[in-house]
CSV table of C-alpha atoms in Angstrom, one decimal:
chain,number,residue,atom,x,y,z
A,851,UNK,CA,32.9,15.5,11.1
A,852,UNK,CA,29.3,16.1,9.7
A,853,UNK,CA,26.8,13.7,10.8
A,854,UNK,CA,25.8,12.9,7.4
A,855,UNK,CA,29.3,10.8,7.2
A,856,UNK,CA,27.5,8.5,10.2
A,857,UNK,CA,24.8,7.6,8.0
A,858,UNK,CA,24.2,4.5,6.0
A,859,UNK,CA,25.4,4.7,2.8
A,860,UNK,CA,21.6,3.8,1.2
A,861,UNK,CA,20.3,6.7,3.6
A,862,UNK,CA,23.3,9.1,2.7
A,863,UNK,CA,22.2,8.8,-0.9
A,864,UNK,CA,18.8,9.4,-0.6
A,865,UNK,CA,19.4,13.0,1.0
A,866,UNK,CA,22.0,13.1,-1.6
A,867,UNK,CA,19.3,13.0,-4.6
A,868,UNK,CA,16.7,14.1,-2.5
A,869,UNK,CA,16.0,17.2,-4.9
A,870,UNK,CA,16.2,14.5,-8.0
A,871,UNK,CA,13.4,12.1,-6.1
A,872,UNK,CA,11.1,15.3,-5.2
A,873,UNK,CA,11.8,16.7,-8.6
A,874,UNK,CA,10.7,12.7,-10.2
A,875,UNK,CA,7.5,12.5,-7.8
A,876,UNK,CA,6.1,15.9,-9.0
A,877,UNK,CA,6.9,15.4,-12.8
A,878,UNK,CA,5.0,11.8,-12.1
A,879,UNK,CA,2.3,13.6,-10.8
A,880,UNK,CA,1.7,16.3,-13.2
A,881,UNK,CA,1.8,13.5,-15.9
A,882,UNK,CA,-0.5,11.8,-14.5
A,883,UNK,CA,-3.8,14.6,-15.4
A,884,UNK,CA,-1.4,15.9,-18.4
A,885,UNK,CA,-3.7,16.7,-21.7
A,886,UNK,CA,-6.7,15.1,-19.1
A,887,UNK,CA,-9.9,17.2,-19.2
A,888,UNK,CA,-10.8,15.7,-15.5
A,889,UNK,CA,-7.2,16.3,-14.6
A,890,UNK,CA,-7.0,15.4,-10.7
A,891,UNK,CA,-10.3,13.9,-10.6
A,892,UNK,CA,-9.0,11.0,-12.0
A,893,UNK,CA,-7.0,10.0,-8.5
A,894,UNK,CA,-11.0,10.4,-6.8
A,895,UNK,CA,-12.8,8.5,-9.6
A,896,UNK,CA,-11.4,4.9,-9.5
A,897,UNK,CA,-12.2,4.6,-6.0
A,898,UNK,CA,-15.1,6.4,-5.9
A,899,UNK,CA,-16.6,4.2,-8.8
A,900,UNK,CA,-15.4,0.6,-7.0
A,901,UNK,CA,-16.6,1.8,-3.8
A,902,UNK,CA,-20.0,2.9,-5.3
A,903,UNK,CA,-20.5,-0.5,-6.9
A,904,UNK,CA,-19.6,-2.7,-4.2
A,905,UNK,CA,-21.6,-0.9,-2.3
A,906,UNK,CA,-24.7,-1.2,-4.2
A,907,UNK,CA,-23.9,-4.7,-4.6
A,908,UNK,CA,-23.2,-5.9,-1.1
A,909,UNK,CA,-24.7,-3.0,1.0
A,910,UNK,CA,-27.7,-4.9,1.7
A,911,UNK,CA,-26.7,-8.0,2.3
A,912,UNK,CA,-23.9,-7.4,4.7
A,913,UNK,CA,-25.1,-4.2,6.5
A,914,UNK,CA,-26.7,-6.7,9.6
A,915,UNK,CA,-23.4,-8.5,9.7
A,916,UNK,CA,-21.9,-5.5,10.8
A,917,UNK,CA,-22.3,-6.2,14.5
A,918,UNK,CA,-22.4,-3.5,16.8
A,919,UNK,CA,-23.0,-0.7,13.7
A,920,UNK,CA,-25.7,1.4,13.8
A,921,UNK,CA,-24.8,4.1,11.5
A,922,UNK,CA,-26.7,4.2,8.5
A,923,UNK,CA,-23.2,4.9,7.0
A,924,UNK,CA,-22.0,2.0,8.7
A,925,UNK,CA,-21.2,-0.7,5.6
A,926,UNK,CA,-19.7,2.3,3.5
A,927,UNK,CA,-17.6,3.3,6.2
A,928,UNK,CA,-16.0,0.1,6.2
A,929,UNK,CA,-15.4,-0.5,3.0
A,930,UNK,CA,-14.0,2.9,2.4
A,931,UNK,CA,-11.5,1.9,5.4
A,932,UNK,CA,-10.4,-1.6,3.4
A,933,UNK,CA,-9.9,0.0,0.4
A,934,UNK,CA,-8.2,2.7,1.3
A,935,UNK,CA,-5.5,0.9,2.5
A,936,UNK,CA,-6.1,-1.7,-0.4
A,937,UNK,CA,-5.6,0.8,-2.9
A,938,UNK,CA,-2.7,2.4,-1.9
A,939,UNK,CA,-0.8,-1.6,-1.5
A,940,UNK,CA,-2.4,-2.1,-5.1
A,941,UNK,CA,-1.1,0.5,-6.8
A,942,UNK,CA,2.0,1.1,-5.0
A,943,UNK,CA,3.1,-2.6,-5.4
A,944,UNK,CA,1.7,-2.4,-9.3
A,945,UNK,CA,4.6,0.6,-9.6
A,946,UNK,CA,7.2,-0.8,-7.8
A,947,UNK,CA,7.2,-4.0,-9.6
A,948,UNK,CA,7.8,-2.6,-13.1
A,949,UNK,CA,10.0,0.6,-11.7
A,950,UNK,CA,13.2,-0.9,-13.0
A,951,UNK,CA,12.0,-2.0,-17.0
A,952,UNK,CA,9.8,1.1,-17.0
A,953,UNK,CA,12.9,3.2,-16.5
A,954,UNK,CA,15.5,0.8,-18.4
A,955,UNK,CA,16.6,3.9,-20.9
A,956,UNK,CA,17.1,6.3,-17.8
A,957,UNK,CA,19.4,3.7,-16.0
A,958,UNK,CA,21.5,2.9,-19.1
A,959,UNK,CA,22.2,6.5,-19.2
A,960,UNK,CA,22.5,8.4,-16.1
A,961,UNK,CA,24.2,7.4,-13.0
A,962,UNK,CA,22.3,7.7,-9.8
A,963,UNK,CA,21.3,5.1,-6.9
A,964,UNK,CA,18.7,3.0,-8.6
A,965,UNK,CA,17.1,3.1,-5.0
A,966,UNK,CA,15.6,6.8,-5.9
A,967,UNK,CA,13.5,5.0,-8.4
A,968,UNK,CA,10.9,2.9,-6.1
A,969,UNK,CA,10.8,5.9,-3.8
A,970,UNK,CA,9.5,8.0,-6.2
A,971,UNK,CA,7.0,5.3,-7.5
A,972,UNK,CA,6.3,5.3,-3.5
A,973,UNK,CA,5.5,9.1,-3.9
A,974,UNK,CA,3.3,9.5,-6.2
A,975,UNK,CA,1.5,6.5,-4.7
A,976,UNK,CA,1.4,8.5,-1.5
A,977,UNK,CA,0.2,11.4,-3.0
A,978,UNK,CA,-2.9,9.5,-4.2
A,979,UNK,CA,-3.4,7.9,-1.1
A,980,UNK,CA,-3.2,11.2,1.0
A,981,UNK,CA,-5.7,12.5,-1.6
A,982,UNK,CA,-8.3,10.0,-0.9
A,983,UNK,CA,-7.8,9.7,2.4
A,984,UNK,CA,-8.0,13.6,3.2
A,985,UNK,CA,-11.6,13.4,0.9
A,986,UNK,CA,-12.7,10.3,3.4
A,987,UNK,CA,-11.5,12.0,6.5
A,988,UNK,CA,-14.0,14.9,5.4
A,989,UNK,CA,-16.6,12.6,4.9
A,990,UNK,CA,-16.5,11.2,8.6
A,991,UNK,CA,-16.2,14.8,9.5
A,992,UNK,CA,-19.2,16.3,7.8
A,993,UNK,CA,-21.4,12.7,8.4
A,994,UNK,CA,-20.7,13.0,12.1
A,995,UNK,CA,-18.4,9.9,12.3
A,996,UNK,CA,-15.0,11.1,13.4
A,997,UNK,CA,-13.3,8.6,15.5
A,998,UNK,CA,-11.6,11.3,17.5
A,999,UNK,CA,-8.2,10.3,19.1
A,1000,UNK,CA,-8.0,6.9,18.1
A,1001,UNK,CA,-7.4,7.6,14.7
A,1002,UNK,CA,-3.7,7.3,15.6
A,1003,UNK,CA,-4.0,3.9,16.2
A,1004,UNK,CA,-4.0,4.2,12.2
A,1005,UNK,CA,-0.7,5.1,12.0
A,1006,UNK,CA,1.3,1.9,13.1
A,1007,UNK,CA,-0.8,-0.3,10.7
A,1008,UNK,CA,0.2,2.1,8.2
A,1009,UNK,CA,3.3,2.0,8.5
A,1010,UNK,CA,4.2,-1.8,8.6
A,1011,UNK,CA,1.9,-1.9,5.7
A,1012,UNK,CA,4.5,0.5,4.0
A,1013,UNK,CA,7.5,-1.5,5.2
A,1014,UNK,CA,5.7,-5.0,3.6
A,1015,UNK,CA,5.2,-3.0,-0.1
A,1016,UNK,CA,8.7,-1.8,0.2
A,1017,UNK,CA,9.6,-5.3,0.7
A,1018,UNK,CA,7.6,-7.0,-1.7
A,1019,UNK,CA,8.2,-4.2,-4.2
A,1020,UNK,CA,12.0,-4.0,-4.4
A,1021,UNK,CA,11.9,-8.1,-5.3
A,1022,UNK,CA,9.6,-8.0,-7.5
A,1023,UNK,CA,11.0,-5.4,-9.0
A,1024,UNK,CA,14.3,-7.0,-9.3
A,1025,UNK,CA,13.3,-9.7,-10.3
A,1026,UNK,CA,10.8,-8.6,-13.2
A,1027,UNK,CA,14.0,-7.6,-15.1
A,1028,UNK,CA,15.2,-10.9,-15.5
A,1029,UNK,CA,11.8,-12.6,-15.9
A,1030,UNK,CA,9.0,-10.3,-17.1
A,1031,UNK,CA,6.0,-12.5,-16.6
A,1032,UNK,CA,6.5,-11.0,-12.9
A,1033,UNK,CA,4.3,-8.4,-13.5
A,1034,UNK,CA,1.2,-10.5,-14.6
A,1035,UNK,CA,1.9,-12.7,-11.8
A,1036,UNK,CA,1.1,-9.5,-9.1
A,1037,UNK,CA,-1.8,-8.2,-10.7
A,1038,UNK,CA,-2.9,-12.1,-10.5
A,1039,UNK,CA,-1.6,-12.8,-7.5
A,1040,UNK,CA,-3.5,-9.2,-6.0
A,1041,UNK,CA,-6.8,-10.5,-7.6
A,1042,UNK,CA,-7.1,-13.3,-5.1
A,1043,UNK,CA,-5.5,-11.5,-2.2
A,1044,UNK,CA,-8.3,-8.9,-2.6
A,1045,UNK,CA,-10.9,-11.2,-2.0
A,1046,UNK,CA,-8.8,-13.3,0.6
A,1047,UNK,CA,-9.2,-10.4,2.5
A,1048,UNK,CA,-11.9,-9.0,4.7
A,1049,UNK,CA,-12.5,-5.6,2.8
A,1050,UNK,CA,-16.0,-6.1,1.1
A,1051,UNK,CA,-17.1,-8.4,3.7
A,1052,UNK,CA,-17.2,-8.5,7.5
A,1053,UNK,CA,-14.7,-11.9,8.8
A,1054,UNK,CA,-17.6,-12.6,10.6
A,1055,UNK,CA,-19.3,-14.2,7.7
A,1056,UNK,CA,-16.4,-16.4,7.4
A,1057,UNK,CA,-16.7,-20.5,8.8
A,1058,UNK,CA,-14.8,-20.0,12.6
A,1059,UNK,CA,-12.2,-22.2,11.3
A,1060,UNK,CA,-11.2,-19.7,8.6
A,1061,UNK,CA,-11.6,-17.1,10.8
A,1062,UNK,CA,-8.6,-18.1,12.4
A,1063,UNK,CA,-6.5,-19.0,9.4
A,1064,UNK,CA,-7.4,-15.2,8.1
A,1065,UNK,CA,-4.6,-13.4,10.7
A,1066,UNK,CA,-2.5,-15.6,8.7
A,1067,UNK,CA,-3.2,-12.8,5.9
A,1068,UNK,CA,-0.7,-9.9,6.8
A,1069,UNK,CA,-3.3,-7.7,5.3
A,1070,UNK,CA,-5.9,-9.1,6.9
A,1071,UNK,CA,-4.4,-7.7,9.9
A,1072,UNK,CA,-3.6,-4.0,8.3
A,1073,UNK,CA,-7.3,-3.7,7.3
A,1074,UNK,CA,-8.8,-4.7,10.5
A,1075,UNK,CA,-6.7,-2.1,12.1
A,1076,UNK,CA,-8.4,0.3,9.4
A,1077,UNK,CA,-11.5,-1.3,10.5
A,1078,UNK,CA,-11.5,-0.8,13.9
A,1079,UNK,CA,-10.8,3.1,14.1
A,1080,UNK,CA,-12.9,4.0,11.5
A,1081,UNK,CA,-16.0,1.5,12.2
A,1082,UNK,CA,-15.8,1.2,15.8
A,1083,UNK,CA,-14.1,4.4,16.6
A,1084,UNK,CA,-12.2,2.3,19.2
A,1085,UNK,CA,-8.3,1.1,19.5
A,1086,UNK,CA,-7.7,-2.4,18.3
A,1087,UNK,CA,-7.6,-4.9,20.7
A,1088,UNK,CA,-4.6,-7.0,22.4
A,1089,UNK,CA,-4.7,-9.6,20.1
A,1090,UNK,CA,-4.7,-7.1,16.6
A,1091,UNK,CA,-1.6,-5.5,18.4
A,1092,UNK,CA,0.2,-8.6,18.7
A,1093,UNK,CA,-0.5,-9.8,15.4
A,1094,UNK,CA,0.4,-6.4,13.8
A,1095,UNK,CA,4.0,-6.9,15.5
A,1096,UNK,CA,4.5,-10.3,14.2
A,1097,UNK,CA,3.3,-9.1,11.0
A,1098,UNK,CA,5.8,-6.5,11.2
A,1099,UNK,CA,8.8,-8.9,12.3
A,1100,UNK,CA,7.9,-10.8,8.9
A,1101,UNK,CA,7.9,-7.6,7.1
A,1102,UNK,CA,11.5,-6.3,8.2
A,1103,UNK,CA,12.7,-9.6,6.8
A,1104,UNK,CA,10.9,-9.5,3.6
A,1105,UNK,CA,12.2,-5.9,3.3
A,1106,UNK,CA,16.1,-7.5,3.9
A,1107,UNK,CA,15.4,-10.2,1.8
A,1108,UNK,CA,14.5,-8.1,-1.4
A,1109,UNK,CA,17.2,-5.6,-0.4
A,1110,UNK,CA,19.8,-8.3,-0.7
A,1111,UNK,CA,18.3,-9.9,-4.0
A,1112,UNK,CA,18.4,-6.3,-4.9
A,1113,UNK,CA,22.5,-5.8,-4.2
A,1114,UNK,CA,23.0,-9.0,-5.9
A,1115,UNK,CA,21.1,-8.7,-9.1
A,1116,UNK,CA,21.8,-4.7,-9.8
A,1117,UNK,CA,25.1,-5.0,-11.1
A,1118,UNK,CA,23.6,-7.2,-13.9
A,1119,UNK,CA,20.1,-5.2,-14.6
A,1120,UNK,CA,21.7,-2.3,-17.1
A,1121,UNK,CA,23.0,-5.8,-19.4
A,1122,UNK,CA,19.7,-7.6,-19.1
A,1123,UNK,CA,17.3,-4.2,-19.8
């Protein structure tokens, strides 16, 4: 018996329609810089440009709060590391949300696992964010502020951070076909979760009581982790570990939560679009 016959049935169709996802997340991407005279500069010039700003803006005023920083590249470095992983929740999360009305015609028509549609909203988000963070990586290179080894401590922070835009994705998702205000509600709800986040300044500036009420903030933690490699070029500590798992406990829930909304709302979705 093949192994495939072992695997769960959402798994099984995802290698399945494998070819149709890759297929969907390089169509994506070539319309993306389609009849653009910048073409791929475009995925560079957003972030660039809100990087840029903020740090004119704040470079000054919260390059002393960086305790411990020396490098004259020290505040951009940090806020290059917030945003990146900012961005790629942003606009991953501003995908997912609309994935199912955005492809209403498709779904009415072709039979497929609707499940190949966020994944290739995930892809073309990822290609973006491996994009950036390749030209940042050269940056730290070339400026002399490679972490070294402990850029792996990236990696688990990355991947819960995944898991919780999966999660929070599929639902809203879901549930923007049966009420379409959904999708002003995120890019609301994303305008104070920016700033209720550490990314253009240090927590340190925060009142200690609100220090503490930040790791209450999932992405408070993800960004720290960010932080901490590329700042500090050090692992985070005990504490940021522990917290990431918790976070990540929430996450798995979340992610079973929207799946289940998911199952039960799909067989009505090609009625309501």
């Amino acid at each position: 018996m093949r192994v495939s016959h072992f695997l769960p049935g959402i798994v099984r169709d995802v290698l399945r329609f494998r070819a149709f996802i890759a297929g969907s997340v390089r169509r994506d991407i070539e319309a993306q810089f389609k009849g653009s005279v910048l073409g791929g500069a475009w995925v560079l010039i957003q972030p660039l440009a809100m990087i840029s700003i903020y740090t004119l803006v704040f470079a000054n005023v919260m390059r002393n709060r960086l305790a411990g920083v020396e490098s004259v590249y020290g505040y951009s470095i940090y806020l290059c590391a917030g945003l990146l992983a900012w961005t790629f929740f942003a606009e991953s999360l501003g995908r997912l949300q609309a994935v199912f009305v955005a492809n209403a015609n498709l779904l009415k028509k072709a039979t497929f696992p609707r499940i190949c549609l966020p994944l290739v909203a995930l892809g073309v988000t990822s290609f973006n964010f491996c994009v950036i963070s390749g030209l940042f990586l050269l940056f730290l290179l070339v400026s002399g502020n490679w972490p070294g080894w402990v850029i792996v401590g990236v990696l688990p922070a990355l991947a819960v951070q995944v898991l919780w835009t999966l999660g929070l994705g599929m639902l809203a998702a879901t549930v923007n076909v049966f009420f379409r205000d959904v999708g002003q509600m995120v890019n609301v709800g994303l305008l104070f979760w920016f700033w209720l986040t550490p990314i253009v300044y240090p927590a340190a500036v925060l009142p200690a009581w609100a220090q503490g009420w930040a790791w209450l903030n999932p992405f408070a933690v993800f960004v720290h982790h960010y932080q901490q490699v590329f700042v500090y070029a050090r692992l985070p500590e005990q504490s940021a570990w522990l917290a990431l798992a918790c976070v990540a406990l929430v996450g798995l829930a979340l992610t079973w939560f929207g799946w289940r909304v998911y199952q039960q709302r799909a067989p009505e979705m090609a009625d309501e679009l």
